[in-house]
JSON list of C-alpha atoms in Angstrom, two decimals:
[
{"chain": "A", "resi": 252, "resn": "UNK", "atom": "CA", "xyz": [139.54, 103.26, 133.39]},
{"chain": "A", "resi": 253, "resn": "UNK", "atom": "CA", "xyz": [139.25, 105.55, 130.40]},
{"chain": "A", "resi": 254, "resn": "UNK", "atom": "CA", "xyz": [139.07, 102.57, 128.05]},
{"chain": "A", "resi": 255, "resn": "UNK", "atom": "CA", "xyz": [136.45, 100.86, 130.21]},
{"chain": "A", "resi": 256, "resn": "UNK", "atom": "CA", "xyz": [134.24, 103.94, 130.13]},
{"chain": "A", "resi": 257, "resn": "UNK", "atom": "CA", "xyz": [134.57, 104.37, 126.41]},
{"chain": "A", "resi": 258, "resn": "UNK", "atom": "CA", "xyz": [133.47, 100.82, 125.66]},
{"chain": "A", "resi": 259, "resn": "UNK", "atom": "CA", "xyz": [129.81, 101.22, 126.80]},
{"chain": "A", "resi": 260, "resn": "UNK", "atom": "CA", "xyz": [129.59, 104.52, 124.88]},
{"chain": "A", "resi": 261, "resn": "UNK", "atom": "CA", "xyz": [130.90, 102.80, 121.76]},
{"chain": "A", "resi": 262, "resn": "UNK", "atom": "CA", "xyz": [128.34, 100.05, 122.13]},
{"chain": "A", "resi": 263, "resn": "UNK", "atom": "CA", "xyz": [125.57, 102.64, 122.55]},
{"chain": "A", "resi": 264, "resn": "UNK", "atom": "CA", "xyz": [126.73, 104.51, 119.46]},
{"chain": "A", "resi": 265, "resn": "UNK", "atom": "CA", "xyz": [126.76, 101.23, 117.58]},
{"chain": "A", "resi": 266, "resn": "UNK", "atom": "CA", "xyz": [123.21, 100.47, 118.66]},
{"chain": "A", "resi": 267, "resn": "UNK", "atom": "CA", "xyz": [122.07, 103.98, 117.64]},
{"chain": "A", "resi": 268, "resn": "UNK", "atom": "CA", "xyz": [123.70, 103.62, 114.22]},
{"chain": "A", "resi": 269, "resn": "UNK", "atom": "CA", "xyz": [122.10, 100.21, 113.80]},
{"chain": "A", "resi": 270, "resn": "UNK", "atom": "CA", "xyz": [118.72, 101.62, 114.82]},
{"chain": "A", "resi": 271, "resn": "UNK", "atom": "CA", "xyz": [119.02, 104.48, 112.34]},
{"chain": "A", "resi": 272, "resn": "UNK", "atom": "CA", "xyz": [120.02, 102.05, 109.59]},
{"chain": "A", "resi": 273, "resn": "UNK", "atom": "CA", "xyz": [117.06, 99.76, 110.33]},
{"chain": "A", "resi": 274, "resn": "UNK", "atom": "CA", "xyz": [114.63, 102.72, 110.43]},
{"chain": "A", "resi": 275, "resn": "UNK", "atom": "CA", "xyz": [115.96, 104.03, 107.12]},
{"chain": "A", "resi": 276, "resn": "UNK", "atom": "CA", "xyz": [115.60, 100.57, 105.59]},
{"chain": "A", "resi": 277, "resn": "UNK", "atom": "CA", "xyz": [112.01, 100.29, 106.83]},
{"chain": "A", "resi": 278, "resn": "UNK", "atom": "CA", "xyz": [111.16, 103.73, 105.41]},
{"chain": "A", "resi": 279, "resn": "UNK", "atom": "CA", "xyz": [112.81, 102.85, 102.09]},
{"chain": "A", "resi": 280, "resn": "UNK", "atom": "CA", "xyz": [110.91, 99.56, 101.89]},
{"chain": "A", "resi": 281, "resn": "UNK", "atom": "CA", "xyz": [107.63, 101.30, 102.74]},
{"chain": "A", "resi": 282, "resn": "UNK", "atom": "CA", "xyz": [108.27, 103.95, 100.08]},
{"chain": "A", "resi": 283, "resn": "UNK", "atom": "CA", "xyz": [109.14, 101.30, 97.51]},
{"chain": "A", "resi": 284, "resn": "UNK", "atom": "CA", "xyz": [106.02, 99.37, 98.42]},
{"chain": "A", "resi": 285, "resn": "UNK", "atom": "CA", "xyz": [103.88, 102.49, 98.08]},
{"chain": "A", "resi": 286, "resn": "UNK", "atom": "CA", "xyz": [105.36, 103.26, 94.67]},
{"chain": "A", "resi": 287, "resn": "UNK", "atom": "CA", "xyz": [104.82, 99.69, 93.53]},
{"chain": "A", "resi": 288, "resn": "UNK", "atom": "CA", "xyz": [101.22, 99.85, 94.77]},
{"chain": "A", "resi": 289, "resn": "UNK", "atom": "CA", "xyz": [100.60, 103.12, 92.94]},
{"chain": "A", "resi": 290, "resn": "UNK", "atom": "CA", "xyz": [102.26, 101.80, 89.79]},
{"chain": "A", "resi": 291, "resn": "UNK", "atom": "CA", "xyz": [99.93, 98.79, 89.59]},
{"chain": "A", "resi": 292, "resn": "UNK", "atom": "CA", "xyz": [96.51, 100.28, 88.82]},
{"chain": "A", "resi": 293, "resn": "UNK", "atom": "CA", "xyz": [93.25, 98.42, 88.32]},
{"chain": "A", "resi": 294, "resn": "UNK", "atom": "CA", "xyz": [93.39, 97.85, 84.58]},
{"chain": "A", "resi": 295, "resn": "UNK", "atom": "CA", "xyz": [90.75, 98.46, 81.93]},
{"chain": "A", "resi": 296, "resn": "UNK", "atom": "CA", "xyz": [88.77, 95.38, 80.92]},
{"chain": "A", "resi": 297, "resn": "UNK", "atom": "CA", "xyz": [89.38, 94.29, 77.34]},
{"chain": "A", "resi": 298, "resn": "UNK", "atom": "CA", "xyz": [85.82, 93.98, 76.00]},
{"chain": "A", "resi": 299, "resn": "UNK", "atom": "CA", "xyz": [84.57, 97.44, 77.05]},
{"chain": "A", "resi": 300, "resn": "UNK", "atom": "CA", "xyz": [87.75, 99.06, 75.74]},
{"chain": "A", "resi": 301, "resn": "UNK", "atom": "CA", "xyz": [87.28, 97.29, 72.41]},
{"chain": "A", "resi": 302, "resn": "UNK", "atom": "CA", "xyz": [83.70, 98.61, 72.30]},
{"chain": "A", "resi": 303, "resn": "UNK", "atom": "CA", "xyz": [84.96, 102.13, 72.93]},
{"chain": "A", "resi": 304, "resn": "UNK", "atom": "CA", "xyz": [87.50, 101.79, 70.10]},
{"chain": "A", "resi": 305, "resn": "UNK", "atom": "CA", "xyz": [84.70, 100.71, 67.78]},
{"chain": "A", "resi": 306, "resn": "UNK", "atom": "CA", "xyz": [82.64, 103.76, 68.76]},
{"chain": "A", "resi": 307, "resn": "UNK", "atom": "CA", "xyz": [85.14, 106.64, 68.68]},
{"chain": "A", "resi": 308, "resn": "UNK", "atom": "CA", "xyz": [88.84, 107.19, 68.08]},
{"chain": "A", "resi": 309, "resn": "UNK", "atom": "CA", "xyz": [90.76, 106.24, 71.23]},
{"chain": "A", "resi": 310, "resn": "UNK", "atom": "CA", "xyz": [94.31, 107.57, 71.46]},
{"chain": "A", "resi": 311, "resn": "UNK", "atom": "CA", "xyz": [96.52, 106.59, 74.39]},
{"chain": "A", "resi": 312, "resn": "UNK", "atom": "CA", "xyz": [99.52, 108.77, 75.23]},
{"chain": "A", "resi": 313, "resn": "UNK", "atom": "CA", "xyz": [101.85, 109.08, 78.20]},
{"chain": "A", "resi": 314, "resn": "UNK", "atom": "CA", "xyz": [99.64, 111.87, 79.55]},
{"chain": "A", "resi": 315, "resn": "UNK", "atom": "CA", "xyz": [96.08, 110.83, 78.79]},
{"chain": "A", "resi": 316, "resn": "UNK", "atom": "CA", "xyz": [93.56, 108.72, 76.94]},
{"chain": "A", "resi": 317, "resn": "UNK", "atom": "CA", "xyz": [91.81, 110.92, 74.38]},
{"chain": "A", "resi": 318, "resn": "UNK", "atom": "CA", "xyz": [88.39, 110.08, 72.91]},
{"chain": "A", "resi": 319, "resn": "UNK", "atom": "CA", "xyz": [87.90, 111.94, 69.65]},
{"chain": "A", "resi": 320, "resn": "UNK", "atom": "CA", "xyz": [84.48, 112.08, 67.94]},
{"chain": "A", "resi": 321, "resn": "UNK", "atom": "CA", "xyz": [84.10, 111.49, 64.22]},
{"chain": "A", "resi": 322, "resn": "UNK", "atom": "CA", "xyz": [82.90, 115.09, 63.97]},
{"chain": "A", "resi": 323, "resn": "UNK", "atom": "CA", "xyz": [84.49, 117.00, 66.87]},
{"chain": "A", "resi": 324, "resn": "UNK", "atom": "CA", "xyz": [82.83, 120.18, 68.07]},
{"chain": "A", "resi": 325, "resn": "UNK", "atom": "CA", "xyz": [84.15, 122.99, 70.24]},
{"chain": "A", "resi": 326, "resn": "UNK", "atom": "CA", "xyz": [83.28, 121.34, 73.57]},
{"chain": "A", "resi": 327, "resn": "UNK", "atom": "CA", "xyz": [85.47, 119.10, 75.64]},
{"chain": "A", "resi": 328, "resn": "UNK", "atom": "CA", "xyz": [85.66, 117.29, 78.96]},
{"chain": "A", "resi": 329, "resn": "UNK", "atom": "CA", "xyz": [88.78, 116.69, 81.04]},
{"chain": "A", "resi": 330, "resn": "UNK", "atom": "CA", "xyz": [88.11, 113.65, 83.22]},
{"chain": "A", "resi": 331, "resn": "UNK", "atom": "CA", "xyz": [90.16, 112.49, 86.23]},
{"chain": "A", "resi": 332, "resn": "UNK", "atom": "CA", "xyz": [90.25, 108.77, 87.03]},
{"chain": "A", "resi": 333, "resn": "UNK", "atom": "CA", "xyz": [89.66, 107.31, 90.46]},
{"chain": "A", "resi": 334, "resn": "UNK", "atom": "CA", "xyz": [92.62, 106.31, 92.63]},
{"chain": "A", "resi": 335, "resn": "UNK", "atom": "CA", "xyz": [94.74, 103.55, 91.07]},
{"chain": "A", "resi": 336, "resn": "UNK", "atom": "CA", "xyz": [92.40, 103.10, 88.12]},
{"chain": "A", "resi": 337, "resn": "UNK", "atom": "CA", "xyz": [93.73, 102.86, 84.57]},
{"chain": "A", "resi": 338, "resn": "UNK", "atom": "CA", "xyz": [92.37, 105.91, 82.68]},
{"chain": "A", "resi": 339, "resn": "UNK", "atom": "CA", "xyz": [91.43, 103.63, 79.77]},
{"chain": "A", "resi": 340, "resn": "UNK", "atom": "CA", "xyz": [88.93, 101.95, 82.10]},
{"chain": "A", "resi": 341, "resn": "UNK", "atom": "CA", "xyz": [86.63, 104.96, 81.59]},
{"chain": "A", "resi": 342, "resn": "UNK", "atom": "CA", "xyz": [86.81, 104.96, 77.80]},
{"chain": "A", "resi": 343, "resn": "UNK", "atom": "CA", "xyz": [83.68, 102.89, 77.22]},
{"chain": "A", "resi": 344, "resn": "UNK", "atom": "CA", "xyz": [81.49, 104.60, 79.81]},
{"chain": "A", "resi": 345, "resn": "UNK", "atom": "CA", "xyz": [82.43, 107.96, 78.24]},
{"chain": "A", "resi": 346, "resn": "UNK", "atom": "CA", "xyz": [82.35, 106.76, 74.62]},
{"chain": "A", "resi": 347, "resn": "UNK", "atom": "CA", "xyz": [78.73, 107.82, 74.16]},
{"chain": "A", "resi": 348, "resn": "UNK", "atom": "CA", "xyz": [79.61, 111.31, 75.37]},
{"chain": "A", "resi": 349, "resn": "UNK", "atom": "CA", "xyz": [82.43, 111.47, 72.82]},
{"chain": "A", "resi": 350, "resn": "UNK", "atom": "CA", "xyz": [80.22, 110.08, 70.06]},
{"chain": "A", "resi": 351, "resn": "UNK", "atom": "CA", "xyz": [77.89, 113.04, 70.60]},
{"chain": "A", "resi": 352, "resn": "UNK", "atom": "CA", "xyz": [80.67, 115.39, 69.45]},
{"chain": "A", "resi": 353, "resn": "UNK", "atom": "CA", "xyz": [82.34, 116.16, 72.79]},
{"chain": "A", "resi": 354, "resn": "UNK", "atom": "CA", "xyz": [86.09, 115.47, 72.93]},
{"chain": "A", "resi": 355, "resn": "UNK", "atom": "CA", "xyz": [87.03, 113.64, 76.13]},
{"chain": "A", "resi": 356, "resn": "UNK", "atom": "CA", "xyz": [90.52, 113.79, 77.66]},
{"chain": "A", "resi": 357, "resn": "UNK", "atom": "CA", "xyz": [90.94, 111.20, 80.42]},
{"chain": "A", "resi": 358, "resn": "UNK", "atom": "CA", "xyz": [94.03, 112.35, 82.29]},
{"chain": "A", "resi": 359, "resn": "UNK", "atom": "CA", "xyz": [96.78, 109.92, 83.28]},
{"chain": "A", "resi": 360, "resn": "UNK", "atom": "CA", "xyz": [97.64, 111.34, 86.71]},
{"chain": "A", "resi": 361, "resn": "UNK", "atom": "CA", "xyz": [100.84, 111.29, 88.70]},
{"chain": "A", "resi": 362, "resn": "UNK", "atom": "CA", "xyz": [101.40, 107.86, 90.30]},
{"chain": "A", "resi": 363, "resn": "UNK", "atom": "CA", "xyz": [97.83, 106.95, 89.29]},
{"chain": "A", "resi": 364, "resn": "UNK", "atom": "CA", "xyz": [96.45, 109.23, 92.03]},
{"chain": "A", "resi": 365, "resn": "UNK", "atom": "CA", "xyz": [94.64, 112.30, 90.68]},
{"chain": "A", "resi": 366, "resn": "UNK", "atom": "CA", "xyz": [94.80, 113.92, 94.11]},
{"chain": "A", "resi": 367, "resn": "UNK", "atom": "CA", "xyz": [98.62, 114.09, 93.68]},
{"chain": "A", "resi": 368, "resn": "UNK", "atom": "CA", "xyz": [98.38, 115.73, 90.24]},
{"chain": "A", "resi": 369, "resn": "UNK", "atom": "CA", "xyz": [100.11, 119.13, 90.06]},
{"chain": "A", "resi": 370, "resn": "UNK", "atom": "CA", "xyz": [100.01, 119.85, 86.34]},
{"chain": "A", "resi": 371, "resn": "UNK", "atom": "CA", "xyz": [97.89, 122.86, 85.38]},
{"chain": "A", "resi": 372, "resn": "UNK", "atom": "CA", "xyz": [94.52, 122.42, 83.70]},
{"chain": "A", "resi": 373, "resn": "UNK", "atom": "CA", "xyz": [96.05, 123.88, 80.54]},
{"chain": "A", "resi": 374, "resn": "UNK", "atom": "CA", "xyz": [98.18, 120.73, 80.22]},
{"chain": "A", "resi": 375, "resn": "UNK", "atom": "CA", "xyz": [95.03, 118.74, 79.44]},
{"chain": "A", "resi": 376, "resn": "UNK", "atom": "CA", "xyz": [93.49, 121.45, 77.25]},
{"chain": "A", "resi": 377, "resn": "UNK", "atom": "CA", "xyz": [96.59, 121.33, 75.07]},
{"chain": "A", "resi": 378, "resn": "UNK", "atom": "CA", "xyz": [95.85, 117.72, 74.12]},
{"chain": "A", "resi": 379, "resn": "UNK", "atom": "CA", "xyz": [92.83, 118.86, 72.09]},
{"chain": "A", "resi": 380, "resn": "UNK", "atom": "CA", "xyz": [93.64, 122.35, 70.78]},
{"chain": "A", "resi": 381, "resn": "UNK", "atom": "CA", "xyz": [90.46, 122.57, 68.70]},
{"chain": "A", "resi": 382, "resn": "UNK", "atom": "CA", "xyz": [88.26, 122.61, 71.80]},
{"chain": "A", "resi": 383, "resn": "UNK", "atom": "CA", "xyz": [87.19, 126.05, 73.04]},
{"chain": "A", "resi": 384, "resn": "UNK", "atom": "CA", "xyz": [84.87, 125.25, 75.95]},
{"chain": "A", "resi": 385, "resn": "UNK", "atom": "CA", "xyz": [86.06, 122.86, 78.64]},
{"chain": "A", "resi": 386, "resn": "UNK", "atom": "CA", "xyz": [84.24, 121.13, 81.46]},
{"chain": "A", "resi": 387, "resn": "UNK", "atom": "CA", "xyz": [85.99, 119.04, 84.10]},
{"chain": "A", "resi": 388, "resn": "UNK", "atom": "CA", "xyz": [84.89, 115.86, 85.81]},
{"chain": "A", "resi": 389, "resn": "UNK", "atom": "CA", "xyz": [86.11, 112.87, 87.71]},
{"chain": "A", "resi": 390, "resn": "UNK", "atom": "CA", "xyz": [85.32, 109.63, 89.46]},
{"chain": "A", "resi": 391, "resn": "UNK", "atom": "CA", "xyz": [85.86, 109.10, 93.19]},
{"chain": "A", "resi": 392, "resn": "UNK", "atom": "CA", "xyz": [89.14, 110.83, 94.22]},
{"chain": "A", "resi": 393, "resn": "UNK", "atom": "CA", "xyz": [89.43, 112.04, 90.64]},
{"chain": "A", "resi": 394, "resn": "UNK", "atom": "CA", "xyz": [86.28, 114.04, 91.27]},
{"chain": "A", "resi": 395, "resn": "UNK", "atom": "CA", "xyz": [87.87, 115.61, 94.33]},
{"chain": "A", "resi": 396, "resn": "UNK", "atom": "CA", "xyz": [90.76, 116.81, 92.14]},
{"chain": "A", "resi": 397, "resn": "UNK", "atom": "CA", "xyz": [88.31, 117.99, 89.49]},
{"chain": "A", "resi": 398, "resn": "UNK", "atom": "CA", "xyz": [86.68, 120.19, 92.13]},
{"chain": "A", "resi": 399, "resn": "UNK", "atom": "CA", "xyz": [90.07, 121.74, 92.85]},
{"chain": "A", "resi": 400, "resn": "UNK", "atom": "CA", "xyz": [90.57, 122.57, 89.17]},
{"chain": "A", "resi": 401, "resn": "UNK", "atom": "CA", "xyz": [87.07, 124.06, 89.09]},
{"chain": "A", "resi": 402, "resn": "UNK", "atom": "CA", "xyz": [87.80, 126.19, 92.16]},
{"chain": "A", "resi": 403, "resn": "UNK", "atom": "CA", "xyz": [90.87, 127.79, 90.56]},
{"chain": "A", "resi": 404, "resn": "UNK", "atom": "CA", "xyz": [89.81, 131.11, 88.97]},
{"chain": "A", "resi": 405, "resn": "UNK", "atom": "CA", "xyz": [92.70, 130.82, 86.53]},
{"chain": "A", "resi": 406, "resn": "UNK", "atom": "CA", "xyz": [90.88, 127.96, 84.79]},
{"chain": "A", "resi": 407, "resn": "UNK", "atom": "CA", "xyz": [88.11, 128.81, 82.33]},
{"chain": "A", "resi": 408, "resn": "UNK", "atom": "CA", "xyz": [85.83, 125.87, 83.13]},
{"chain": "A", "resi": 409, "resn": "UNK", "atom": "CA", "xyz": [82.23, 125.69, 81.96]},
{"chain": "A", "resi": 410, "resn": "UNK", "atom": "CA", "xyz": [80.94, 122.89, 84.20]},
{"chain": "A", "resi": 411, "resn": "UNK", "atom": "CA", "xyz": [81.79, 120.20, 86.75]},
{"chain": "A", "resi": 412, "resn": "UNK", "atom": "CA", "xyz": [80.68, 116.55, 86.55]},
{"chain": "A", "resi": 413, "resn": "UNK", "atom": "CA", "xyz": [81.11, 114.23, 89.53]},
{"chain": "A", "resi": 414, "resn": "UNK", "atom": "CA", "xyz": [80.83, 110.44, 89.19]},
{"chain": "A", "resi": 415, "resn": "UNK", "atom": "CA", "xyz": [80.48, 108.74, 92.57]},
{"chain": "A", "resi": 416, "resn": "UNK", "atom": "CA", "xyz": [82.31, 111.65, 94.14]},
{"chain": "A", "resi": 417, "resn": "UNK", "atom": "CA", "xyz": [82.00, 114.90, 96.04]},
{"chain": "A", "resi": 418, "resn": "UNK", "atom": "CA", "xyz": [84.01, 118.06, 96.66]},
{"chain": "A", "resi": 419, "resn": "UNK", "atom": "CA", "xyz": [86.32, 118.93, 99.52]},
{"chain": "A", "resi": 420, "resn": "UNK", "atom": "CA", "xyz": [86.45, 122.61, 98.50]},
{"chain": "A", "resi": 421, "resn": "UNK", "atom": "CA", "xyz": [83.59, 125.09, 98.69]},
{"chain": "A", "resi": 422, "resn": "UNK", "atom": "CA", "xyz": [82.07, 125.85, 95.28]},
{"chain": "A", "resi": 423, "resn": "UNK", "atom": "CA", "xyz": [78.70, 126.93, 96.65]},
{"chain": "A", "resi": 424, "resn": "UNK", "atom": "CA", "xyz": [79.16, 130.52, 95.54]},
{"chain": "A", "resi": 425, "resn": "UNK", "atom": "CA", "xyz": [80.88, 129.79, 92.23]},
{"chain": "A", "resi": 426, "resn": "UNK", "atom": "CA", "xyz": [77.80, 129.80, 90.01]},
{"chain": "A", "resi": 427, "resn": "UNK", "atom": "CA", "xyz": [79.33, 126.84, 88.17]},
{"chain": "A", "resi": 428, "resn": "UNK", "atom": "CA", "xyz": [76.93, 124.31, 86.61]},
{"chain": "A", "resi": 429, "resn": "UNK", "atom": "CA", "xyz": [77.41, 120.99, 88.42]},
{"chain": "A", "resi": 430, "resn": "UNK", "atom": "CA", "xyz": [76.16, 117.47, 87.68]},
{"chain": "A", "resi": 431, "resn": "UNK", "atom": "CA", "xyz": [76.54, 114.80, 90.36]},
{"chain": "A", "resi": 432, "resn": "UNK", "atom": "CA", "xyz": [75.95, 111.17, 89.40]},
{"chain": "A", "resi": 433, "resn": "UNK", "atom": "CA", "xyz": [75.63, 108.57, 92.15]},
{"chain": "A", "resi": 434, "resn": "UNK", "atom": "CA", "xyz": [75.36, 104.80, 91.97]},
{"chain": "A", "resi": 435, "resn": "UNK", "atom": "CA", "xyz": [72.40, 103.32, 93.78]},
{"chain": "A", "resi": 436, "resn": "UNK", "atom": "CA", "xyz": [74.59, 100.41, 94.99]},
{"chain": "A", "resi": 437, "resn": "UNK", "atom": "CA", "xyz": [77.75, 102.44, 95.57]},
{"chain": "A", "resi": 438, "resn": "UNK", "atom": "CA", "xyz": [79.11, 101.46, 98.99]},
{"chain": "A", "resi": 439, "resn": "UNK", "atom": "CA", "xyz": [82.21, 103.70, 98.77]},
{"chain": "A", "resi": 440, "resn": "UNK", "atom": "CA", "xyz": [80.94, 107.12, 97.74]},
{"chain": "A", "resi": 441, "resn": "UNK", "atom": "CA", "xyz": [77.45, 106.40, 99.00]},
{"chain": "A", "resi": 442, "resn": "UNK", "atom": "CA", "xyz": [74.45, 108.55, 98.06]},
{"chain": "A", "resi": 443, "resn": "UNK", "atom": "CA", "xyz": [74.36, 109.58, 101.73]},
{"chain": "A", "resi": 444, "resn": "UNK", "atom": "CA", "xyz": [77.97, 110.85, 101.64]},
{"chain": "A", "resi": 445, "resn": "UNK", "atom": "CA", "xyz": [77.25, 112.72, 98.43]},
{"chain": "A", "resi": 446, "resn": "UNK", "atom": "CA", "xyz": [74.17, 114.33, 99.98]},
{"chain": "A", "resi": 447, "resn": "UNK", "atom": "CA", "xyz": [76.15, 115.32, 103.08]},
{"chain": "A", "resi": 448, "resn": "UNK", "atom": "CA", "xyz": [78.69, 117.20, 100.92]},
{"chain": "A", "resi": 449, "resn": "UNK", "atom": "CA", "xyz": [76.01, 118.87, 98.78]},
{"chain": "A", "resi": 450, "resn": "UNK", "atom": "CA", "xyz": [76.24, 122.23, 100.65]},
{"chain": "A", "resi": 451, "resn": "UNK", "atom": "CA", "xyz": [79.69, 122.69, 99.09]},
{"chain": "A", "resi": 452, "resn": "UNK", "atom": "CA", "xyz": [78.06, 122.84, 95.64]},
{"chain": "A", "resi": 453, "resn": "UNK", "atom": "CA", "xyz": [75.89, 125.55, 94.09]},
{"chain": "A", "resi": 454, "resn": "UNK", "atom": "CA", "xyz": [72.23, 125.38, 95.10]},
{"chain": "A", "resi": 455, "resn": "UNK", "atom": "CA", "xyz": [71.17, 124.51, 91.54]},
{"chain": "A", "resi": 456, "resn": "UNK", "atom": "CA", "xyz": [73.52, 121.51, 91.21]},
{"chain": "A", "resi": 457, "resn": "UNK", "atom": "CA", "xyz": [71.81, 118.54, 89.57]},
{"chain": "A", "resi": 458, "resn": "UNK", "atom": "CA", "xyz": [71.86, 115.23, 91.47]},
{"chain": "A", "resi": 459, "resn": "UNK", "atom": "CA", "xyz": [71.05, 111.98, 89.68]},
{"chain": "A", "resi": 460, "resn": "UNK", "atom": "CA", "xyz": [71.21, 108.40, 90.98]},
{"chain": "A", "resi": 461, "resn": "UNK", "atom": "CA", "xyz": [71.73, 105.50, 88.58]},
{"chain": "A", "resi": 462, "resn": "UNK", "atom": "CA", "xyz": [69.70, 102.60, 90.02]},
{"chain": "A", "resi": 463, "resn": "UNK", "atom": "CA", "xyz": [71.66, 99.43, 90.68]},
{"chain": "A", "resi": 464, "resn": "UNK", "atom": "CA", "xyz": [75.05, 100.91, 89.73]},
{"chain": "A", "resi": 465, "resn": "UNK", "atom": "CA", "xyz": [78.06, 100.25, 91.94]},
{"chain": "A", "resi": 466, "resn": "UNK", "atom": "CA", "xyz": [81.07, 102.51, 92.50]},
{"chain": "A", "resi": 467, "resn": "UNK", "atom": "CA", "xyz": [83.23, 100.56, 90.05]},
{"chain": "A", "resi": 468, "resn": "UNK", "atom": "CA", "xyz": [80.59, 100.66, 87.32]},
{"chain": "A", "resi": 469, "resn": "UNK", "atom": "CA", "xyz": [81.43, 104.27, 86.55]},
{"chain": "A", "resi": 470, "resn": "UNK", "atom": "CA", "xyz": [84.39, 102.62, 84.85]},
{"chain": "A", "resi": 471, "resn": "UNK", "atom": "CA", "xyz": [85.20, 99.13, 83.59]},
{"chain": "A", "resi": 472, "resn": "UNK", "atom": "CA", "xyz": [87.93, 97.70, 85.80]},
{"chain": "A", "resi": 473, "resn": "UNK", "atom": "CA", "xyz": [86.22, 94.84, 87.61]},
{"chain": "A", "resi": 474, "resn": "UNK", "atom": "CA", "xyz": [85.09, 94.50, 91.21]},
{"chain": "A", "resi": 475, "resn": "UNK", "atom": "CA", "xyz": [86.37, 96.96, 93.81]},
{"chain": "A", "resi": 476, "resn": "UNK", "atom": "CA", "xyz": [86.80, 95.84, 97.45]},
{"chain": "A", "resi": 477, "resn": "UNK", "atom": "CA", "xyz": [84.14, 97.25, 99.75]},
{"chain": "A", "resi": 478, "resn": "UNK", "atom": "CA", "xyz": [81.80, 98.15, 96.90]},
{"chain": "A", "resi": 479, "resn": "UNK", "atom": "CA", "xyz": [78.18, 97.12, 96.52]},
{"chain": "A", "resi": 480, "resn": "UNK", "atom": "CA", "xyz": [76.71, 94.65, 94.01]},
{"chain": "A", "resi": 481, "resn": "UNK", "atom": "CA", "xyz": [76.61, 95.46, 90.32]},
{"chain": "A", "resi": 482, "resn": "UNK", "atom": "CA", "xyz": [72.86, 95.15, 89.90]},
{"chain": "A", "resi": 483, "resn": "UNK", "atom": "CA", "xyz": [72.73, 97.35, 86.81]},
{"chain": "A", "resi": 484, "resn": "UNK", "atom": "CA", "xyz": [73.85, 96.21, 83.37]},
{"chain": "A", "resi": 485, "resn": "UNK", "atom": "CA", "xyz": [76.98, 98.02, 82.16]},
{"chain": "A", "resi": 486, "resn": "UNK", "atom": "CA", "xyz": [75.23, 99.06, 78.95]},
{"chain": "A", "resi": 487, "resn": "UNK", "atom": "CA", "xyz": [72.46, 100.62, 81.04]},
{"chain": "A", "resi": 488, "resn": "UNK", "atom": "CA", "xyz": [75.00, 102.51, 83.13]},
{"chain": "A", "resi": 489, "resn": "UNK", "atom": "CA", "xyz": [76.77, 103.73, 79.99]},
{"chain": "A", "resi": 490, "resn": "UNK", "atom": "CA", "xyz": [73.47, 104.92, 78.53]},
{"chain": "A", "resi": 491, "resn": "UNK", "atom": "CA", "xyz": [72.53, 106.71, 81.76]},
{"chain": "A", "resi": 492, "resn": "UNK", "atom": "CA", "xyz": [75.91, 108.46, 81.87]},
{"chain": "A", "resi": 493, "resn": "UNK", "atom": "CA", "xyz": [75.63, 109.42, 78.20]},
{"chain": "A", "resi": 494, "resn": "UNK", "atom": "CA", "xyz": [72.12, 110.83, 78.52]},
{"chain": "A", "resi": 495, "resn": "UNK", "atom": "CA", "xyz": [72.93, 112.82, 81.65]},
{"chain": "A", "resi": 496, "resn": "UNK", "atom": "CA", "xyz": [76.25, 114.16, 80.38]},
{"chain": "A", "resi": 497, "resn": "UNK", "atom": "CA", "xyz": [75.08, 115.11, 76.89]},
{"chain": "A", "resi": 498, "resn": "UNK", "atom": "CA", "xyz": [72.14, 117.01, 78.38]},
{"chain": "A", "resi": 499, "resn": "UNK", "atom": "CA", "xyz": [74.45, 118.67, 80.91]},
{"chain": "A", "resi": 500, "resn": "UNK", "atom": "CA", "xyz": [77.25, 119.62, 78.53]},
{"chain": "A", "resi": 501, "resn": "UNK", "atom": "CA", "xyz": [74.93, 120.52, 75.68]}
]
């Protein structure tokens, strides 16, 4: 009788152990899949990157892509890429900014997601020690992380630039100069979403829409699912970004 009673319990314990093993395997596979997904970013297109290299000095390191002007000044911009986007994909769109004398550090974030980045702002400043005045900016989720850097009083930041992005933290009372660039055909960070989040920014924040530009055209990494048409020419988008940013950072 004792043996007969123990047998069902043993079978139940076996089923529980099997269930735990299967659950652990599923979690491990999901985690591995997530890491593989994060580790396969949308890569920079070759032609725009070549144009950037012909315009300014482009240095790629394990931590960032640095755009150095021929005659660097004392101003710099730390820029955070959108989720799963190769930082080098922003080199061309920001090359005109760098050519104006502003050093640009495009951060290479943890697992290609800027929102997961925990390194201090000083980590990016250290990549261009000659720069004295730093602004921060970002595209899409990179802009969300840029807002967090800007909200930290420990960081001496002179301005915030958002490309197809908006803040999730309240900077309305910060007094920080803010430039928000939207794409007229952006179907991800739409102009309407950007307008809805505007109360989180200072009242004098500058909002500019680039006609015909899609979400992905703030970089050069191809078509992004769910985005609008790329009705603007990439050279026009680059020029619009350059004009707005040089005026803002100047």
